[in-house]
Amino acid sequence: MRKGTVRFLAVLAAALLLLGSYAGALACTGFYVGKQASANGAVMLARTVDLHPLAAMFRVLVVDRVEDQPGRLHTGTQGFSWELPDTTYKYTSTPMATGMGFGRYGSACMNEMGLAITGTVTAYARREIRAMDPAVEGGLCEEV
């Protein structure tokens, strides 16, 4: 191979490596399109996953409506827990199928009443935020 070709390939490889590593710095982003903004009246909820390429393996989870069942408790992976209402609405969620040990990470959810939420849109908090709201032992994590 000629010297110029080797140099060109080295520069190309470096550029691709640089561009490939930049995508992870863009951070996760949530999108919501309401029925008045879509062409057919559909409500859409989506999000990007920029934490890690292997973290973007989604599945769809449908959780059925539960009526008149008091005393139910939800417990997160960090030990944080709270009592659920006696009745909870059916919802669809797109949790990450994590084999990375992070927990479920609901990501984007919408219930039968049309209430939508996209969570886990930040993988890491800035130092200033952590100083104001530090993570505590047994606290709420993004895996809920």
PDB file of C-alpha atoms in Angstrom:
ATOM      1  CA  MET A   1       0.000   0.000   0.000  1.00  0.00           C
ATOM      2  CA  ARG A   2       1.187   3.476  -0.757  1.00  0.00           C
ATOM      3  CA  LYS A   3       2.102   5.868   2.027  1.00  0.00           C
ATOM      4  CA  GLY A   4      -0.690   8.324   1.090  1.00  0.00           C
ATOM      5  CA  THR A   5      -3.332   5.582   1.197  1.00  0.00           C
ATOM      6  CA  VAL A   6      -2.209   4.434   4.638  1.00  0.00           C
ATOM      7  CA  ARG A   7      -2.293   8.017   5.920  1.00  0.00           C
ATOM      8  CA  PHE A   8      -5.790   8.541   4.434  1.00  0.00           C
ATOM      9  CA  LEU A   9      -7.107   5.344   6.060  1.00  0.00           C
ATOM     10  CA  ALA A  10      -5.594   6.323   9.414  1.00  0.00           C
ATOM     11  CA  VAL A  11      -7.258   9.760   9.297  1.00  0.00           C
ATOM     12  CA  LEU A  12     -10.565   8.190   8.220  1.00  0.00           C
ATOM     13  CA  ALA A  13     -10.417   5.654  11.076  1.00  0.00           C
ATOM     14  CA  ALA A  14      -9.656   8.416  13.596  1.00  0.00           C
ATOM     15  CA  ALA A  15     -12.548  10.537  12.293  1.00  0.00           C
ATOM     16  CA  LEU A  16     -14.978   7.610  12.498  1.00  0.00           C
ATOM     17  CA  LEU A  17     -13.819   6.827  16.015  1.00  0.00           C
ATOM     18  CA  LEU A  18     -14.274  10.452  17.055  1.00  0.00           C
ATOM     19  CA  LEU A  19     -17.750  10.707  15.504  1.00  0.00           C
ATOM     20  CA  GLY A  20     -18.793   7.365  16.964  1.00  0.00           C
ATOM     21  CA  SER A  21     -17.829   8.402  20.474  1.00  0.00           C
ATOM     22  CA  TYR A  22     -19.690  11.732  20.162  1.00  0.00           C
ATOM     23  CA  ALA A  23     -23.147  10.110  19.834  1.00  0.00           C
ATOM     24  CA  GLY A  24     -23.012   8.873  23.429  1.00  0.00           C
ATOM     25  CA  ALA A  25     -22.558  12.414  24.670  1.00  0.00           C
ATOM     26  CA  LEU A  26     -25.832  13.614  23.152  1.00  0.00           C
ATOM     27  CA  ALA A  27     -27.843  12.214  26.105  1.00  0.00           C
ATOM     28  CA  CYS A  28     -31.214  10.507  26.077  1.00  0.00           C
ATOM     29  CA  THR A  29     -34.111  12.519  24.688  1.00  0.00           C
ATOM     30  CA  GLY A  30     -37.870  12.042  25.070  1.00  0.00           C
ATOM     31  CA  PHE A  31     -40.482  12.959  22.439  1.00  0.00           C
ATOM     32  CA  TYR A  32     -44.259  13.376  22.813  1.00  0.00           C
ATOM     33  CA  VAL A  33     -46.691  14.072  19.970  1.00  0.00           C
ATOM     34  CA  GLY A  34     -50.229  14.893  21.097  1.00  0.00           C
ATOM     35  CA  LYS A  35     -53.391  14.019  19.181  1.00  0.00           C
ATOM     36  CA  GLN A  36     -53.769  17.599  17.933  1.00  0.00           C
ATOM     37  CA  ALA A  37     -50.229  17.572  16.528  1.00  0.00           C
ATOM     38  CA  SER A  38     -50.354  14.270  14.629  1.00  0.00           C
ATOM     39  CA  ALA A  39     -51.896  13.900  11.174  1.00  0.00           C
ATOM     40  CA  ASN A  40     -54.288  11.100  12.198  1.00  0.00           C
ATOM     41  CA  GLY A  41     -54.989  12.061  15.819  1.00  0.00           C
ATOM     42  CA  ALA A  42     -52.719   9.389  17.273  1.00  0.00           C
ATOM     43  CA  VAL A  43     -50.746  10.057  20.429  1.00  0.00           C
ATOM     44  CA  MET A  44     -47.095   9.032  20.156  1.00  0.00           C
ATOM     45  CA  LEU A  45     -44.361   8.734  22.730  1.00  0.00           C
ATOM     46  CA  ALA A  46     -40.747   7.887  21.957  1.00  0.00           C
ATOM     47  CA  ARG A  47     -37.243   8.339  23.265  1.00  0.00           C
ATOM     48  CA  THR A  48     -33.631   7.830  22.319  1.00  0.00           C
ATOM     49  CA  VAL A  49     -31.180   5.751  24.334  1.00  0.00           C
ATOM     50  CA  ASP A  50     -27.653   7.104  24.276  1.00  0.00           C
ATOM     51  CA  LEU A  51     -26.360   5.585  27.513  1.00  0.00           C
ATOM     52  CA  HIS A  52     -24.689   2.622  25.822  1.00  0.00           C
ATOM     53  CA  PRO A  53     -25.290   0.788  22.510  1.00  0.00           C
ATOM     54  CA  LEU A  54     -26.248  -2.395  24.364  1.00  0.00           C
ATOM     55  CA  ALA A  55     -28.760  -0.540  26.542  1.00  0.00           C
ATOM     56  CA  ALA A  56     -31.067   0.224  23.604  1.00  0.00           C
ATOM     57  CA  MET A  57     -32.643  -3.232  23.380  1.00  0.00           C
ATOM     58  CA  PHE A  58     -36.286  -2.435  24.054  1.00  0.00           C
ATOM     59  CA  ARG A  59     -39.306  -4.569  24.619  1.00  0.00           C
ATOM     60  CA  VAL A  60     -42.958  -3.679  25.124  1.00  0.00           C
ATOM     61  CA  LEU A  61     -44.603  -4.428  28.451  1.00  0.00           C
ATOM     62  CA  VAL A  62     -48.348  -4.090  29.059  1.00  0.00           C
ATOM     63  CA  VAL A  63     -49.374  -3.918  32.716  1.00  0.00           C
ATOM     64  CA  ASP A  64     -53.062  -4.625  33.287  1.00  0.00           C
ATOM     65  CA  ARG A  65     -55.418  -2.414  35.269  1.00  0.00           C
ATOM     66  CA  VAL A  66     -55.751  -3.419  38.921  1.00  0.00           C
ATOM     67  CA  GLU A  67     -58.925  -2.517  40.821  1.00  0.00           C
ATOM     68  CA  ASP A  68     -59.651  -2.447  44.542  1.00  0.00           C
ATOM     69  CA  GLN A  69     -56.472  -4.120  45.798  1.00  0.00           C
ATOM     70  CA  PRO A  70     -55.199  -2.149  48.801  1.00  0.00           C
ATOM     71  CA  GLY A  71     -51.810  -2.676  50.388  1.00  0.00           C
ATOM     72  CA  ARG A  72     -49.758  -3.270  47.236  1.00  0.00           C
ATOM     73  CA  LEU A  73     -46.181  -2.046  47.370  1.00  0.00           C
ATOM     74  CA  HIS A  74     -43.666  -1.227  44.634  1.00  0.00           C
ATOM     75  CA  THR A  75     -40.015  -1.691  45.548  1.00  0.00           C
ATOM     76  CA  GLY A  76     -37.153  -0.431  43.367  1.00  0.00           C
ATOM     77  CA  THR A  77     -33.745  -2.046  42.993  1.00  0.00           C
ATOM     78  CA  GLN A  78     -32.141   0.428  45.429  1.00  0.00           C
ATOM     79  CA  GLY A  79     -34.628  -0.403  48.201  1.00  0.00           C
ATOM     80  CA  PHE A  80     -36.899   2.622  47.721  1.00  0.00           C
ATOM     81  CA  SER A  81     -40.547   1.580  48.049  1.00  0.00           C
ATOM     82  CA  TRP A  82     -43.970   3.170  48.108  1.00  0.00           C
ATOM     83  CA  GLU A  83     -47.557   2.053  48.481  1.00  0.00           C
ATOM     84  CA  LEU A  84     -49.566   1.872  45.274  1.00  0.00           C
ATOM     85  CA  PRO A  85     -53.137   3.166  45.065  1.00  0.00           C
ATOM     86  CA  ASP A  86     -55.911   0.584  45.429  1.00  0.00           C
ATOM     87  CA  THR A  87     -56.704   1.004  41.713  1.00  0.00           C
ATOM     88  CA  THR A  88     -54.049   1.524  39.043  1.00  0.00           C
ATOM     89  CA  TYR A  89     -54.680   2.059  35.323  1.00  0.00           C
ATOM     90  CA  LYS A  90     -53.512  -0.217  32.546  1.00  0.00           C
ATOM     91  CA  TYR A  91     -50.330   1.090  30.963  1.00  0.00           C
ATOM     92  CA  THR A  92     -47.873   0.256  28.220  1.00  0.00           C
ATOM     93  CA  SER A  93     -44.176   0.657  28.875  1.00  0.00           C
ATOM     94  CA  THR A  94     -40.994   0.250  26.833  1.00  0.00           C
ATOM     95  CA  PRO A  95     -38.520  -0.930  29.442  1.00  0.00           C
ATOM     96  CA  MET A  96     -34.962  -1.595  28.437  1.00  0.00           C
ATOM     97  CA  ALA A  97     -34.179  -5.295  28.389  1.00  0.00           C
ATOM     98  CA  THR A  98     -31.097  -4.728  30.457  1.00  0.00           C
ATOM     99  CA  GLY A  99     -28.560  -7.356  31.079  1.00  0.00           C
ATOM    100  CA  MET A 100     -26.404  -4.594  32.490  1.00  0.00           C
ATOM    101  CA  GLY A 101     -27.759  -4.840  36.056  1.00  0.00           C
ATOM    102  CA  PHE A 102     -29.505  -1.462  36.077  1.00  0.00           C
ATOM    103  CA  GLY A 103     -33.047  -2.664  36.756  1.00  0.00           C
ATOM    104  CA  ARG A 104     -36.105  -2.267  34.547  1.00  0.00           C
ATOM    105  CA  TYR A 105     -35.862   1.376  33.383  1.00  0.00           C
ATOM    106  CA  GLY A 106     -39.442   2.030  32.231  1.00  0.00           C
ATOM    107  CA  SER A 107     -38.235   4.644  29.714  1.00  0.00           C
ATOM    108  CA  ALA A 108     -41.537   5.612  28.070  1.00  0.00           C
ATOM    109  CA  CYS A 109     -44.989   4.803  29.441  1.00  0.00           C
ATOM    110  CA  MET A 110     -48.582   5.729  28.629  1.00  0.00           C
ATOM    111  CA  ASN A 111     -51.653   4.687  30.582  1.00  0.00           C
ATOM    112  CA  GLU A 112     -55.185   3.951  29.379  1.00  0.00           C
ATOM    113  CA  MET A 113     -56.265   7.511  30.238  1.00  0.00           C
ATOM    114  CA  GLY A 114     -53.646   8.999  27.888  1.00  0.00           C
ATOM    115  CA  LEU A 115     -51.242  10.158  30.588  1.00  0.00           C
ATOM    116  CA  ALA A 116     -47.733   9.775  29.166  1.00  0.00           C
ATOM    117  CA  ILE A 117     -44.317  10.013  30.741  1.00  0.00           C
ATOM    118  CA  THR A 118     -40.821   9.482  29.499  1.00  0.00           C
ATOM    119  CA  GLY A 119     -38.297   8.892  32.204  1.00  0.00           C
ATOM    120  CA  THR A 120     -34.664   7.942  32.425  1.00  0.00           C
ATOM    121  CA  VAL A 121     -33.649  10.771  30.119  1.00  0.00           C
ATOM    122  CA  THR A 122     -30.456  11.391  32.016  1.00  0.00           C
ATOM    123  CA  ALA A 123     -27.764   8.829  32.619  1.00  0.00           C
ATOM    124  CA  TYR A 124     -25.589  11.012  34.801  1.00  0.00           C
ATOM    125  CA  ALA A 125     -26.330  14.135  36.799  1.00  0.00           C
ATOM    126  CA  ARG A 126     -24.044  17.143  36.747  1.00  0.00           C
ATOM    127  CA  ARG A 127     -21.940  17.888  39.842  1.00  0.00           C
ATOM    128  CA  GLU A 128     -24.089  20.921  40.656  1.00  0.00           C
ATOM    129  CA  ILE A 129     -27.263  18.814  40.633  1.00  0.00           C
ATOM    130  CA  ARG A 130     -25.708  16.047  42.727  1.00  0.00           C
ATOM    131  CA  ALA A 131     -24.671  18.674  45.284  1.00  0.00           C
ATOM    132  CA  MET A 132     -28.278  19.908  45.590  1.00  0.00           C
ATOM    133  CA  ASP A 133     -29.877  16.438  45.457  1.00  0.00           C
ATOM    134  CA  PRO A 134     -27.371  13.736  46.348  1.00  0.00           C
ATOM    135  CA  ALA A 135     -28.178  10.092  45.834  1.00  0.00           C
ATOM    136  CA  VAL A 136     -29.005   8.472  49.141  1.00  0.00           C
ATOM    137  CA  GLU A 137     -28.800   4.871  50.279  1.00  0.00           C
ATOM    138  CA  GLY A 138     -32.143   3.236  49.511  1.00  0.00           C
ATOM    139  CA  GLY A 139     -33.262   6.190  47.389  1.00  0.00           C
ATOM    140  CA  LEU A 140     -35.274   6.362  44.201  1.00  0.00           C
ATOM    141  CA  CYS A 141     -33.317   5.435  41.079  1.00  0.00           C
ATOM    142  CA  GLU A 142     -34.135   5.681  37.371  1.00  0.00           C
ATOM    143  CA  GLU A 143     -34.933   1.968  37.212  1.00  0.00           C
ATOM    144  CA  VAL A 144     -38.488   2.476  38.484  1.00  0.00           C
TER     145      VAL A 144
END
